[in-house]
Amino acid sequence: QAQQVESGGGLVQAGGSLRLSCAASGRTVSSVPMGWFRQAPGKEREIVAAANWGRPREYYADSVKGRFTISRDNAKNTVYLQMNSLRPEDTAVYYCVRVSDFLFAVPRPTGSWGQGTQVTVSS
């Protein structure tokens, strides 16, 4: 069964950077659209970024455009989320998941969720 393990979270000061990793098993990340979501305490899970490698097409939430970048390493079967200029409002648990085959629509999660990785940004 396909699954993914997120890592790379931690505590960082506002303005700092982190790179999250999503190591996949049971699936080749380069062959399916993948995305990153986050969930802050008391809030619903929301999409952050996604990539439809085959189109190619990328999606970024307005709140992270210009600061976050999604990428992949086919050799490592890993998806990354580079996060720069972090803000306290970026504090959340971050998850990667397979998403729908999107072009213009907002990507929807279609796979199973992992444990996520906690990102905390201090002011």
Coordinates of N, CA and C in Angstrom, one line a residue:
Q1 N 0.8 -1.2 0.0 CA 0.0 0.0 0.0 C 0.9 1.2 0.0
A2 N 0.5 2.2 -0.8 CA 1.3 3.4 -0.9 C 1.2 4.2 0.4
Q3 N 2.3 4.8 0.8 CA 2.3 5.6 2.0 C 3.5 6.6 1.9
Q4 N 3.5 7.6 2.7 CA 4.5 8.6 2.7 C 4.9 9.0 4.2
V5 N 6.1 9.4 4.4 CA 6.6 9.8 5.7 C 7.1 11.2 5.6
E6 N 6.6 12.1 6.3 CA 7.0 13.5 6.3 C 8.1 13.7 7.4
S7 N 9.0 14.6 7.1 CA 10.1 14.9 8.0 C 10.6 16.3 7.7
G8 N 11.4 16.9 8.6 CA 12.1 18.1 8.3 C 11.5 19.3 9.1
G9 N 10.4 19.1 9.8 CA 9.8 20.1 10.6 C 10.7 20.5 11.8
G10 N 10.3 21.6 12.5 CA 11.0 22.0 13.7 C 10.6 23.4 14.1
L11 N 11.4 23.9 15.0 CA 11.1 25.3 15.5 C 12.1 26.2 14.8
V12 N 11.6 27.3 14.3 CA 12.4 28.3 13.6 C 11.8 29.7 13.9
Q13 N 12.7 30.7 13.8 CA 12.3 32.1 14.0 C 11.7 32.6 12.8
A14 N 10.8 33.6 12.9 CA 10.2 34.3 11.8 C 11.3 34.8 10.9
G15 N 11.1 34.6 9.6 CA 12.1 35.0 8.6 C 13.0 33.9 8.2
G16 N 13.0 32.8 9.0 CA 13.9 31.7 8.7 C 13.3 30.7 7.6
S17 N 14.0 29.6 7.4 CA 13.7 28.7 6.4 C 13.7 27.2 6.9
L18 N 12.9 26.4 6.3 CA 12.9 25.0 6.5 C 12.7 24.2 5.2
R19 N 13.2 23.0 5.1 CA 12.8 22.2 3.9 C 12.2 20.9 4.5
L20 N 11.0 20.7 4.1 CA 10.3 19.5 4.5 C 10.5 18.4 3.4
S21 N 10.5 17.2 3.8 CA 10.7 16.0 2.9 C 9.5 15.1 3.1
C22 N 9.2 14.4 2.0 CA 8.1 13.4 1.9 C 8.7 12.2 1.2
A23 N 9.1 11.2 2.0 CA 9.6 10.0 1.4 C 8.5 9.0 1.1
A24 N 8.3 8.6 -0.1 CA 7.2 7.8 -0.5 C 7.6 6.3 -0.7
S25 N 6.7 5.4 -0.4 CA 6.9 4.0 -0.7 C 5.6 3.4 -1.3
G26 N 5.8 2.4 -2.1 CA 4.6 1.8 -2.8 C 4.1 2.6 -3.9
R27 N 4.8 3.7 -4.2 CA 4.4 4.6 -5.4 C 5.6 5.3 -5.8
T28 N 5.6 5.7 -7.1 CA 6.7 6.5 -7.6 C 6.1 8.0 -7.7
V29 N 6.8 8.8 -6.9 CA 6.2 10.2 -6.8 C 6.2 10.9 -8.1
S30 N 7.1 10.6 -9.0 CA 7.2 11.3 -10.3 C 6.0 11.0 -11.2
S31 N 5.3 9.9 -10.9 CA 4.2 9.4 -11.8 C 2.8 9.9 -11.4
V32 N 2.7 10.5 -10.2 CA 1.4 11.0 -9.7 C 1.5 12.4 -9.2
P33 N 0.4 13.2 -9.3 CA 0.4 14.5 -8.7 C 0.6 14.4 -7.2
M34 N 1.4 15.3 -6.6 CA 1.6 15.3 -5.1 C 1.4 16.7 -4.6
G35 N 1.0 16.7 -3.3 CA 0.8 18.0 -2.7 C 1.1 18.1 -1.3
W36 N 1.2 19.3 -0.7 CA 1.5 19.5 0.7 C 0.3 20.3 1.2
F37 N -0.2 19.8 2.4 CA -1.3 20.4 3.1 C -0.8 20.8 4.5
R38 N -1.5 21.6 5.2 CA -1.2 21.9 6.6 C -2.4 22.1 7.4
Q39 N -2.3 21.9 8.7 CA -3.4 22.0 9.6 C -2.9 22.7 10.9
A40 N -3.4 23.9 11.2 CA -3.1 24.6 12.4 C -4.1 24.3 13.5
P41 N -3.7 24.4 14.7 CA -4.7 24.1 15.8 C -6.0 24.9 15.7
G42 N -7.1 24.2 15.7 CA -8.4 24.8 15.7 C -8.8 25.1 14.3
K43 N -8.0 24.8 13.3 CA -8.4 25.2 11.9 C -8.5 23.9 11.0
E44 N -9.2 24.1 9.9 CA -9.3 23.0 8.9 C -8.0 22.8 8.2
R45 N -7.8 21.6 7.7 CA -6.6 21.3 6.9 C -6.7 22.1 5.5
E46 N -5.7 22.7 5.1 CA -5.7 23.4 3.9 C -4.5 23.1 3.0
I47 N -4.7 23.3 1.7 CA -3.7 23.0 0.7 C -2.6 24.1 0.8
V48 N -1.4 23.8 0.6 CA -0.3 24.7 0.6 C 0.3 24.8 -0.8
A49 N 0.7 23.6 -1.3 CA 1.3 23.6 -2.6 C 1.1 22.2 -3.3
A50 N 1.1 22.1 -4.6 CA 1.0 20.9 -5.3 C 1.6 20.9 -6.6
A51 N 2.0 19.8 -7.1 CA 2.6 19.7 -8.4 C 2.1 18.5 -9.2
N52 N 1.7 18.8 -10.4 CA 1.2 17.8 -11.4 C 2.3 17.7 -12.4
W53 N 3.3 16.8 -12.1 CA 4.5 16.7 -12.8 C 4.3 16.5 -14.3
G54 N 3.3 15.7 -14.6 CA 3.2 15.4 -16.0 C 2.7 16.5 -16.9
R55 N 2.0 17.5 -16.3 CA 1.4 18.6 -17.2 C 2.4 19.5 -17.9
P56 N 3.4 20.1 -17.3 CA 3.6 20.3 -15.8 C 2.8 21.4 -15.3
R57 N 2.4 21.3 -14.0 CA 1.6 22.4 -13.4 C 1.8 22.4 -11.9
E58 N 1.9 23.6 -11.4 CA 2.1 23.8 -9.9 C 1.0 24.7 -9.4
Y59 N 0.7 24.4 -8.1 CA -0.4 25.2 -7.5 C 0.2 25.7 -6.1
Y60 N 0.0 26.9 -5.8 CA 0.4 27.5 -4.5 C -0.7 28.3 -3.9
A61 N -1.0 28.1 -2.6 CA -1.9 28.9 -1.9 C -1.4 30.4 -2.0
D62 N -2.4 31.3 -2.0 CA -2.0 32.7 -2.1 C -1.1 33.1 -0.9
S63 N -1.3 32.5 0.2 CA -0.6 32.9 1.5 C 0.9 32.5 1.4
V64 N 1.3 31.6 0.5 CA 2.7 31.1 0.4 C 3.4 31.4 -0.9
K65 N 2.6 32.0 -1.8 CA 3.2 32.3 -3.1 C 4.5 33.1 -3.0
G66 N 5.5 32.8 -3.7 CA 6.8 33.5 -3.6 C 7.6 33.1 -2.4
R67 N 7.1 32.3 -1.5 CA 7.9 31.9 -0.3 C 8.2 30.4 -0.3
F68 N 7.2 29.6 -0.8 CA 7.3 28.2 -0.7 C 7.5 27.6 -2.1
T69 N 8.3 26.5 -2.2 CA 8.5 25.9 -3.5 C 8.4 24.4 -3.3
I70 N 7.6 23.7 -4.2 CA 7.5 22.3 -4.2 C 8.5 21.7 -5.3
S71 N 9.1 20.6 -4.9 CA 10.0 20.0 -5.9 C 10.1 18.5 -5.6
R72 N 10.9 17.8 -6.4 CA 11.0 16.3 -6.2 C 12.4 15.9 -6.6
D73 N 12.8 14.7 -6.0 CA 14.0 14.0 -6.4 C 13.6 12.6 -6.8
N74 N 13.6 12.4 -8.1 CA 13.1 11.1 -8.6 C 14.0 9.9 -8.0
A75 N 15.3 10.2 -8.0 CA 16.2 9.1 -7.5 C 15.9 8.7 -6.1
K76 N 15.5 9.6 -5.3 CA 15.2 9.4 -3.9 C 13.7 9.1 -3.7
N77 N 12.9 9.3 -4.7 CA 11.5 9.1 -4.6 C 10.9 10.0 -3.5
T78 N 11.3 11.2 -3.5 CA 11.0 12.1 -2.4 C 10.5 13.4 -3.0
V79 N 9.5 14.0 -2.3 CA 8.9 15.3 -2.6 C 9.4 16.3 -1.5
Y80 N 9.7 17.5 -1.9 CA 10.2 18.5 -0.9 C 9.2 19.7 -0.9
L81 N 9.3 20.4 0.2 CA 8.7 21.7 0.3 C 9.7 22.6 0.9
Q82 N 10.2 23.5 0.1 CA 11.2 24.5 0.6 C 10.4 25.7 1.1
M83 N 10.6 26.1 2.3 CA 9.8 27.2 2.9 C 10.7 28.3 3.4
N84 N 10.6 29.4 2.8 CA 11.4 30.6 3.1 C 10.6 31.7 3.7
S85 N 11.2 32.6 4.3 CA 10.5 33.8 4.9 C 9.4 33.4 5.7
L86 N 9.6 32.4 6.6 CA 8.5 31.8 7.4 C 7.9 32.9 8.4
R87 N 6.6 32.7 8.6 CA 5.9 33.6 9.4 C 5.2 32.8 10.6
P88 N 4.9 33.4 11.7 CA 4.2 32.7 12.7 C 2.9 32.0 12.3
E89 N 2.2 32.6 11.3 CA 1.0 32.0 10.8 C 1.2 30.8 10.0
D90 N 2.5 30.5 9.7 CA 2.8 29.2 9.0 C 2.9 28.0 9.9
T91 N 2.8 28.3 11.2 CA 2.8 27.2 12.2 C 1.7 26.3 12.0
A92 N 2.0 25.0 11.9 CA 1.0 24.0 11.6 C 1.7 22.6 11.5
V93 N 0.9 21.6 11.4 CA 1.4 20.2 11.1 C 1.3 20.1 9.5
Y94 N 2.3 19.8 8.9 CA 2.4 19.7 7.4 C 2.3 18.2 7.0
Y95 N 1.5 18.0 6.0 CA 1.3 16.6 5.4 C 1.5 16.7 3.9
C96 N 2.1 15.6 3.4 CA 2.1 15.4 1.9 C 1.2 14.3 1.6
V97 N 0.6 14.3 0.4 CA -0.4 13.4 0.0 C -0.6 13.4 -1.5
R98 N -1.0 12.3 -2.1 CA -1.3 12.3 -3.5 C -2.6 13.2 -3.7
V99 N -2.6 13.9 -4.8 CA -3.7 14.8 -5.1 C -4.3 14.5 -6.5
S100 N -5.4 15.1 -6.8 CA -6.1 14.9 -8.0 C -5.2 15.4 -9.2
D101 N -5.6 14.9 -10.4 CA -4.9 15.3 -11.6 C -5.4 16.7 -12.0
F102 N -4.8 17.7 -11.4 CA -5.3 19.1 -11.6 C -4.7 19.8 -12.8
L103 N -5.4 20.8 -13.3 CA -4.8 21.7 -14.3 C -5.1 23.1 -13.8
F104 N -6.4 23.5 -13.7 CA -6.8 24.8 -13.3 C -7.6 24.8 -11.9
A105 N -8.1 23.6 -11.6 CA -8.9 23.5 -10.4 C -7.9 23.4 -9.2
V106 N -8.4 23.7 -8.0 CA -7.7 23.5 -6.8 C -7.5 22.0 -6.5
P107 N -6.2 21.6 -6.3 CA -6.0 20.2 -6.1 C -6.7 19.6 -4.9
R108 N -7.2 18.4 -5.0 CA -7.9 17.7 -3.9 C -7.1 16.5 -3.5
P109 N -7.0 16.3 -2.2 CA -6.3 15.1 -1.7 C -7.0 13.8 -2.1
T110 N -6.3 12.8 -2.6 CA -6.9 11.6 -3.1 C -6.2 10.4 -2.4
G111 N -5.1 10.6 -1.7 CA -4.4 9.5 -1.1 C -4.7 9.4 0.4
S112 N -4.0 8.6 1.1 CA -4.1 8.5 2.5 C -3.1 9.4 3.2
W113 N -3.4 9.9 4.4 CA -2.6 10.8 5.1 C -1.5 10.1 5.9
G114 N -0.4 10.7 6.0 CA 0.7 10.3 6.9 C 0.6 10.9 8.3
Q115 N 1.6 10.9 9.1 CA 1.6 11.4 10.4 C 1.9 12.9 10.4
G116 N 2.5 13.4 9.4 CA 2.8 14.8 9.3 C 4.0 15.2 10.0
T117 N 4.4 16.4 9.9 CA 5.6 17.0 10.6 C 5.3 18.4 11.1
Q118 N 5.6 18.6 12.3 CA 5.2 19.9 13.0 C 6.2 21.0 12.6
V119 N 5.7 22.1 12.2 CA 6.5 23.3 11.9 C 6.0 24.4 12.9
T120 N 6.9 25.0 13.6 CA 6.5 26.0 14.6 C 7.4 27.2 14.3
V121 N 6.8 28.4 14.0 CA 7.5 29.6 13.7 C 7.3 30.6 14.9
S122 N 8.4 31.0 15.5 CA 8.3 31.9 16.6 C 8.4 33.4 16.1
S123 N 7.8 34.3 16.8 CA 7.9 35.7 16.4 C 9.0 36.4 17.1

